[in-house]
Short mmCIF file of C-alpha atoms and ligand atoms in Angstrom, two decimals:
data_model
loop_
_atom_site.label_atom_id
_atom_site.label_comp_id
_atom_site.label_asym_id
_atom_site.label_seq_id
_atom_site.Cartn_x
_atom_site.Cartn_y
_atom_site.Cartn_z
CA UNK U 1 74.91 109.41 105.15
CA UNK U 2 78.01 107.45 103.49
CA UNK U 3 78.09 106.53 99.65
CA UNK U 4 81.13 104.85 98.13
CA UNK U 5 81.88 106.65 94.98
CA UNK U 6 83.68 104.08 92.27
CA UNK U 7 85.72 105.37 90.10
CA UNK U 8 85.32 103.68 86.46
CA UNK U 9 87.58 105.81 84.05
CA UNK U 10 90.33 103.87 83.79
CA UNK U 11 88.01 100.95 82.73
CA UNK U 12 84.64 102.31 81.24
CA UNK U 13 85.96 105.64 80.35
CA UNK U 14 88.82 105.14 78.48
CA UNK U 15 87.25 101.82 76.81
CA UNK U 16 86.32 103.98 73.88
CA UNK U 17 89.17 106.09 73.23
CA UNK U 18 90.00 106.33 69.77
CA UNK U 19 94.07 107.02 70.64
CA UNK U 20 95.89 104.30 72.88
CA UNK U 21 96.39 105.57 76.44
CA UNK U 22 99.59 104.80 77.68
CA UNK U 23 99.94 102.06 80.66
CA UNK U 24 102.06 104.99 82.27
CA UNK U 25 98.56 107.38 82.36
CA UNK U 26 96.50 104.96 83.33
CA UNK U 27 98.38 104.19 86.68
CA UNK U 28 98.65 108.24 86.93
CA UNK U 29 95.08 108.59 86.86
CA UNK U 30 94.58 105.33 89.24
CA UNK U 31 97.34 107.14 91.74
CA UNK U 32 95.73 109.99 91.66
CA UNK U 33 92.26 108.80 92.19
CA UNK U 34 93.43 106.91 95.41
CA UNK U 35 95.46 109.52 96.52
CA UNK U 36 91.98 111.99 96.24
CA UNK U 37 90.48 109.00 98.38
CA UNK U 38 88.57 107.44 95.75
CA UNK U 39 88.48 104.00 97.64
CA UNK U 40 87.13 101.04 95.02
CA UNK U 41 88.59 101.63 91.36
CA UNK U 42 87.34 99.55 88.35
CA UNK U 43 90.93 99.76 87.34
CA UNK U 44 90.81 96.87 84.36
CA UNK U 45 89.11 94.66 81.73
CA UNK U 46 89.93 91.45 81.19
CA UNK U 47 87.90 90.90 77.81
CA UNK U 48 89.87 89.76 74.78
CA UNK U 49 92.57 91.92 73.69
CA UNK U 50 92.31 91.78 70.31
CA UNK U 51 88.34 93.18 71.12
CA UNK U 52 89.56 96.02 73.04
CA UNK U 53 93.05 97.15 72.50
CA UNK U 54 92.86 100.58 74.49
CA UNK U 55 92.71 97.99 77.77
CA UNK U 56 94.73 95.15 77.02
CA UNK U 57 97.47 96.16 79.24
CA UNK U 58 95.40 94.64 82.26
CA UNK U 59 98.08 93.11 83.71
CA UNK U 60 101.05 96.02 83.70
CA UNK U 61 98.45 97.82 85.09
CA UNK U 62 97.89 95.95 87.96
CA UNK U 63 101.38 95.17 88.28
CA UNK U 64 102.19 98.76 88.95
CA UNK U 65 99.08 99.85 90.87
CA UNK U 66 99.50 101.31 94.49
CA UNK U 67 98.41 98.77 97.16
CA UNK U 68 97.07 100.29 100.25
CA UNK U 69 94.41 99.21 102.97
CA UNK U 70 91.21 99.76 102.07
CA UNK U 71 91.90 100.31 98.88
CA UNK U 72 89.85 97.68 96.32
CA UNK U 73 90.69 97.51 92.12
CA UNK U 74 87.87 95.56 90.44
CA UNK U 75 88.07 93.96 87.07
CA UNK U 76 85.41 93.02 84.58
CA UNK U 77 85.56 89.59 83.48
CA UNK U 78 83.51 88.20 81.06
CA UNK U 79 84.56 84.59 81.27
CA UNK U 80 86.64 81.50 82.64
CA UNK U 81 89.55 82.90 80.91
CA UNK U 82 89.31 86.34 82.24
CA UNK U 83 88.87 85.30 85.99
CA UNK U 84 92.06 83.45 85.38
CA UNK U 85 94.06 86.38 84.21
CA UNK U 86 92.14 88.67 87.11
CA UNK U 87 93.13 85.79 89.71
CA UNK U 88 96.76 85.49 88.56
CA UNK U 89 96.70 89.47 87.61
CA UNK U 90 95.43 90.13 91.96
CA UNK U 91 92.43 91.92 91.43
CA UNK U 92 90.31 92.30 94.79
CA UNK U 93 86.78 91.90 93.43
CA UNK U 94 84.99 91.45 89.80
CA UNK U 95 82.50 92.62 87.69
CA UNK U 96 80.53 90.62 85.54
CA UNK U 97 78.20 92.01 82.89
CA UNK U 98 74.64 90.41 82.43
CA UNK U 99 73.01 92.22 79.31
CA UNK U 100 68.55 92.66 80.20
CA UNK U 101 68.14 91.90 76.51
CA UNK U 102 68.94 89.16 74.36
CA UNK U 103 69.96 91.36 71.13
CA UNK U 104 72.37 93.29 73.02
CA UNK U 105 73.45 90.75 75.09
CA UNK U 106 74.12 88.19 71.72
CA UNK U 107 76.05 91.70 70.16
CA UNK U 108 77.79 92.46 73.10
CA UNK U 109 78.80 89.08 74.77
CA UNK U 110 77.88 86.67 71.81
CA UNK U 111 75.06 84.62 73.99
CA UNK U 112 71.46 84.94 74.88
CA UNK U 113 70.26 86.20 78.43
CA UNK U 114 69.44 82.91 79.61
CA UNK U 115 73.06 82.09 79.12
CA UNK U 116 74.51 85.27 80.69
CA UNK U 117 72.81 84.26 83.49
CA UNK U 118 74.53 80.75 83.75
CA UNK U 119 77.78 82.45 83.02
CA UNK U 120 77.49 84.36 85.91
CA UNK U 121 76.47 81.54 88.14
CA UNK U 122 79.63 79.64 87.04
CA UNK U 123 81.71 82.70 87.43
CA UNK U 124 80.43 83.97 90.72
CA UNK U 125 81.11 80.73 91.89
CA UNK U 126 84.55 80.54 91.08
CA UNK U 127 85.03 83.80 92.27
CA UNK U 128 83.70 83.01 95.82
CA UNK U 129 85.63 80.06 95.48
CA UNK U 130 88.88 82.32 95.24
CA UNK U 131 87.71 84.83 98.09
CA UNK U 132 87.23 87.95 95.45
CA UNK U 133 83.71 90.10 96.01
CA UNK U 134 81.87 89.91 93.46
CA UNK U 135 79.24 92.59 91.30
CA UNK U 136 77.22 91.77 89.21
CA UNK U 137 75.83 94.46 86.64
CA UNK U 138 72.52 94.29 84.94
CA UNK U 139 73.40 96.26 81.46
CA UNK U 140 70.76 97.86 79.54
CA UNK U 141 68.51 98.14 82.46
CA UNK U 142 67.17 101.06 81.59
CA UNK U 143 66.65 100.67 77.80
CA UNK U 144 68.29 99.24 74.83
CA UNK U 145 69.78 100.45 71.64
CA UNK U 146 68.10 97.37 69.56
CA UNK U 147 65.10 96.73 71.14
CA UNK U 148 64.18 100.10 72.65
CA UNK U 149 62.10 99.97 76.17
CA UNK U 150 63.42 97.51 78.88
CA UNK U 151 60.78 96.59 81.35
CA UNK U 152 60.71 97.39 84.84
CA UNK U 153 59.54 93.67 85.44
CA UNK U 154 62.13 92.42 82.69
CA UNK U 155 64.93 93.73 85.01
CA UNK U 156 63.75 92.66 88.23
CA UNK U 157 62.78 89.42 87.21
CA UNK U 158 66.51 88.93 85.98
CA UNK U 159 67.95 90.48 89.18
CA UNK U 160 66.14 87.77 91.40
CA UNK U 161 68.02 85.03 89.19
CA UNK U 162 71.54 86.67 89.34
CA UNK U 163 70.48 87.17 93.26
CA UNK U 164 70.68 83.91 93.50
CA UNK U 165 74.27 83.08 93.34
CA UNK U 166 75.10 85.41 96.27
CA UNK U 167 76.78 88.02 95.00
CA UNK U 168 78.15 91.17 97.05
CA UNK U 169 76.80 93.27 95.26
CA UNK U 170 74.29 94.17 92.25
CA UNK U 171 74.51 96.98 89.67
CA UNK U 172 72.43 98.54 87.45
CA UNK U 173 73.35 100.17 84.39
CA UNK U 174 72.14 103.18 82.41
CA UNK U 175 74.42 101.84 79.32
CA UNK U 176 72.99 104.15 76.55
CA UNK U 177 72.39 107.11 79.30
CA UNK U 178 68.31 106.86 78.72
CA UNK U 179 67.27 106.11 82.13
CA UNK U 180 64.81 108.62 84.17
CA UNK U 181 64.96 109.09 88.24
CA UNK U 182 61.24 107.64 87.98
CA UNK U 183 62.53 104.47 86.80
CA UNK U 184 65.25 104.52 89.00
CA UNK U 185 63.46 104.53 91.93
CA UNK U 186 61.21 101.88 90.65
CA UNK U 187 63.75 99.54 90.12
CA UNK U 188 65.77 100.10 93.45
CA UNK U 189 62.70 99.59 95.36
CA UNK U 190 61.74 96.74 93.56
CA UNK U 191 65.40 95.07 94.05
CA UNK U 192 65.69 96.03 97.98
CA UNK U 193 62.57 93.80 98.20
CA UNK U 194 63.78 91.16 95.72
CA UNK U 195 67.62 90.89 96.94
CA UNK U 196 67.57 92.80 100.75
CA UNK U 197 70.54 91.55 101.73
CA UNK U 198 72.85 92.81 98.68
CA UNK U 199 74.18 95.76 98.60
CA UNK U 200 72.88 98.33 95.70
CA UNK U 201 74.95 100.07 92.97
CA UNK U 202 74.14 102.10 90.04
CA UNK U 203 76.09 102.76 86.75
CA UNK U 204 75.18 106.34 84.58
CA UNK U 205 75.99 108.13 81.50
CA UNK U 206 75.10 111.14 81.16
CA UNK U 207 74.21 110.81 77.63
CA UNK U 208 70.89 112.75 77.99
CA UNK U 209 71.53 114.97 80.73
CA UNK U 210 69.46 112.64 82.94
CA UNK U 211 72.89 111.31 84.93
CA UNK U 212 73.12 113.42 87.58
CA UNK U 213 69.36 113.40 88.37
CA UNK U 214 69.43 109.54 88.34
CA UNK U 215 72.37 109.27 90.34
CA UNK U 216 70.98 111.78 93.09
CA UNK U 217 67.77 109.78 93.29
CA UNK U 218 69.35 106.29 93.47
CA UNK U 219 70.89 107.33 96.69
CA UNK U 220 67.45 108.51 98.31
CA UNK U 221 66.03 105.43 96.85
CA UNK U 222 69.35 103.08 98.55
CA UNK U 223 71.87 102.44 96.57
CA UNK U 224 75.02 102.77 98.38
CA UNK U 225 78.06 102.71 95.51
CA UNK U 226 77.38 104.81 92.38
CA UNK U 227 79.69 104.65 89.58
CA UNK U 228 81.69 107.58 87.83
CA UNK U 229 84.68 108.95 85.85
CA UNK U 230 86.83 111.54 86.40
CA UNK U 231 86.23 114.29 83.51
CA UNK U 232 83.03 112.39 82.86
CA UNK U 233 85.37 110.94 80.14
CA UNK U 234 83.74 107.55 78.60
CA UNK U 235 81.77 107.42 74.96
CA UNK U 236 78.52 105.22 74.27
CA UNK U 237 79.77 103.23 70.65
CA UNK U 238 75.55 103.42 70.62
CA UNK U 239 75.23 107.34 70.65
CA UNK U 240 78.79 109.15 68.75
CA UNK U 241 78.29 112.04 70.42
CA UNK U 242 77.27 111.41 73.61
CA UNK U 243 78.97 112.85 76.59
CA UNK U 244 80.35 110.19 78.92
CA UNK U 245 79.83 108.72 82.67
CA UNK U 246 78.74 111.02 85.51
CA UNK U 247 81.94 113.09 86.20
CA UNK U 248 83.06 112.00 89.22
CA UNK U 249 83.81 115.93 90.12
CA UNK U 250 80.71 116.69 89.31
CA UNK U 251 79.10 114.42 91.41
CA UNK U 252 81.40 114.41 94.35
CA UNK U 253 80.13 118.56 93.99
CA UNK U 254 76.81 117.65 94.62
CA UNK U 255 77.19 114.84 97.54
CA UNK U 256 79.55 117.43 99.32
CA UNK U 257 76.97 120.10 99.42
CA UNK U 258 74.09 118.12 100.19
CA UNK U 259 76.51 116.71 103.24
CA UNK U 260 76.85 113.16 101.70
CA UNK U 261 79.90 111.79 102.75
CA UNK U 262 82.35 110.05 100.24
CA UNK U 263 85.63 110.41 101.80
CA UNK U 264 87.14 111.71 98.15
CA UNK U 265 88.39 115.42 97.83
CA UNK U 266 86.84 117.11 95.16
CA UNK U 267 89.58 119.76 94.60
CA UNK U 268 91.42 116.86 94.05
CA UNK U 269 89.64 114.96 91.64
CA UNK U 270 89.50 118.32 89.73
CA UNK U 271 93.04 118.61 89.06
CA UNK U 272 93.17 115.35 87.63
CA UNK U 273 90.27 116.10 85.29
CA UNK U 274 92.18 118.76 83.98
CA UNK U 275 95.28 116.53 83.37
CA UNK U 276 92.96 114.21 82.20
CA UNK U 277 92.06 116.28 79.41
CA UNK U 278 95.65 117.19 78.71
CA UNK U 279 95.98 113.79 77.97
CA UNK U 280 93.13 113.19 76.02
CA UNK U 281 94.05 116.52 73.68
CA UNK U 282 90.25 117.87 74.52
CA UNK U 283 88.49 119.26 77.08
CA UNK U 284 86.37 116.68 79.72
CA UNK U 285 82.85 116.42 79.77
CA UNK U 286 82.50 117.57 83.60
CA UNK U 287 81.30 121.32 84.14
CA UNK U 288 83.17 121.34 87.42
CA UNK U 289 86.32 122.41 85.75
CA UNK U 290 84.96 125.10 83.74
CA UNK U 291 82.98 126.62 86.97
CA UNK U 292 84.54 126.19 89.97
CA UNK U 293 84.15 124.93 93.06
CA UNK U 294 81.72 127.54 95.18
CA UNK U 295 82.12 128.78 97.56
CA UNK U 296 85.88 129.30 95.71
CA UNK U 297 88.00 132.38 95.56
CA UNK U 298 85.87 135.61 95.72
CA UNK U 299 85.76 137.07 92.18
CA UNK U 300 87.54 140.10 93.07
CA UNK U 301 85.84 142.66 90.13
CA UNK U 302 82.77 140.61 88.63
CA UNK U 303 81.96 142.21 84.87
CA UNK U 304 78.92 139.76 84.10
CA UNK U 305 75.47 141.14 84.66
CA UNK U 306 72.99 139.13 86.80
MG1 MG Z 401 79.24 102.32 80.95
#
């Protein structure tokens, strides 16, 4: 079994980074991802600088990204503005955010459902128009910080209308890191039957320790791209202290042991953690990097108990 790992840190984890990262990291973290064999990147934002400063270097860092074959940087985009700058900026595919309830989606992208929905259409339109692949990502899928449970119908019902602009690809996002594998399964099954032709991604925090779990089970239930960061770097501005996206470490940990292929060297991916968190001034989130990859280097005179 293949699953395409994307690698969101330089987009979704280091959106909430109190301290600017420098434009210089950021393409060390990209190269470094790529060169582990991380193949699809969400490298970029293209939302209003003055909203987020920590990515409104979008276009340096695409400027100075490595291009190589087979090798795909996505950018969110939020509106006509934004697919400009990812058009002139040469991003290879975009992301754009559709928010399963209308208070979040009115905080978060200043518009009601309803009209996320008809900015996607015009977007994914454009997009196609321009050759890019296109994702879109169903936020708050699996609950909501304002209005609390997010039906399993609610969800669906919006997936069938963003199905219908043809996108490459749908995603569906854990954005507060409350999602269970039960639901997860329920809602991948329910959008294979709803959208069979369009390939299946899922986006989790591991805000409640649920991450890993839900990401495990979204592959048995078809997904075929899941979404992570390296260091499991990437805060919730709904939950302070929450941990961040599935480490990508972590993950890759548990894929290579169950003999899922990804293509991506974990040893790899570890070092960069660790840098990572060099950079950051704090340890990462991922428990690879405290533990060890197994089987590792024999501990040559264990002193722990059992
Ligand atoms: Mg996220």
């Amino acid at each position: 079994m293949d699953i395409t790992v994307v690698e969101v840190g330089p987009r979704d984890g280091l959106q909430n980074e109190p301290e600017l990262v420098s434009t210089e990291n950021k393409l060390r973290l990209i190269e470094a991802s790529v060169a582990a064999g991380l193949r699809r990147i969400e490298a970029v934002s293209f939302v209003n600088p003055k909203r987020v400063p920590q990515l409104a270097d979008a276009e340096a860092v695409l400027a100075g990204v490595p291009r190589q074959a087979g090798v795909s940087y996505s950018g969110l985009v939020f509106n006509e503005r934004g697919l400009d700058r990812a058009l002139a900026a040469g991003v290879d595919e975009i992301n754009v955010v559709v928010v399963a309830t209308d208070t979040f989606s009115q905080r978060n992208q200043g518009c009601s459902v309803r009209q996320g929905v008809e900015r996607w259409r015009r977007l994914a339109d454009s997009a196609a128009a321009a050759g890019l692949r296109r994702t879109v990502t169903i936020a708050a899928a699996f609950g909501c910080p304002f209005e609390g449970e997010v039906s399993a119908a609610t969800v669906l019902e919006l997936l069938g209308q963003v199905a219908e602009s043809g996108p490459d690809e749908i995603a569906l996002a854990d954005t507060i890191g409350v999602g269970t594998p039960d639901r997860v399964r329920e809602l991948l099954t329910g959008a294979a039957k709803i959208a069979p032709d369009v390939a299946l991604r899922c986006h989790f925090h591991n805000t409640r320790n649920t991450g890993y779990a839900n990401a495990l089970t979204a592959i048995d239930a078809g997904a075929s791209a899941l979404d992570a960061s390296t260091g499991g770097i990437g805060g919730c501005p709904f939950a302070p202290a929450a941990t961040g996206n599935i480490a990508t470490e972590d993950l890759l940990y548990a894929l290579d042991r169950m003999g899922v292929r990804t293509g991506v060297a974990v040893s790899s991916v570890l070092e960069t953690a660790a840098w990572l968190g060099g950079v950051l001034g704090r340890p990462v989130p991922g428990l690879l990097g405290r533990a060890g990859l197994f089987p590792g280097e024999p501990i040559s005179s264990a002193t722990g108990g059992a």
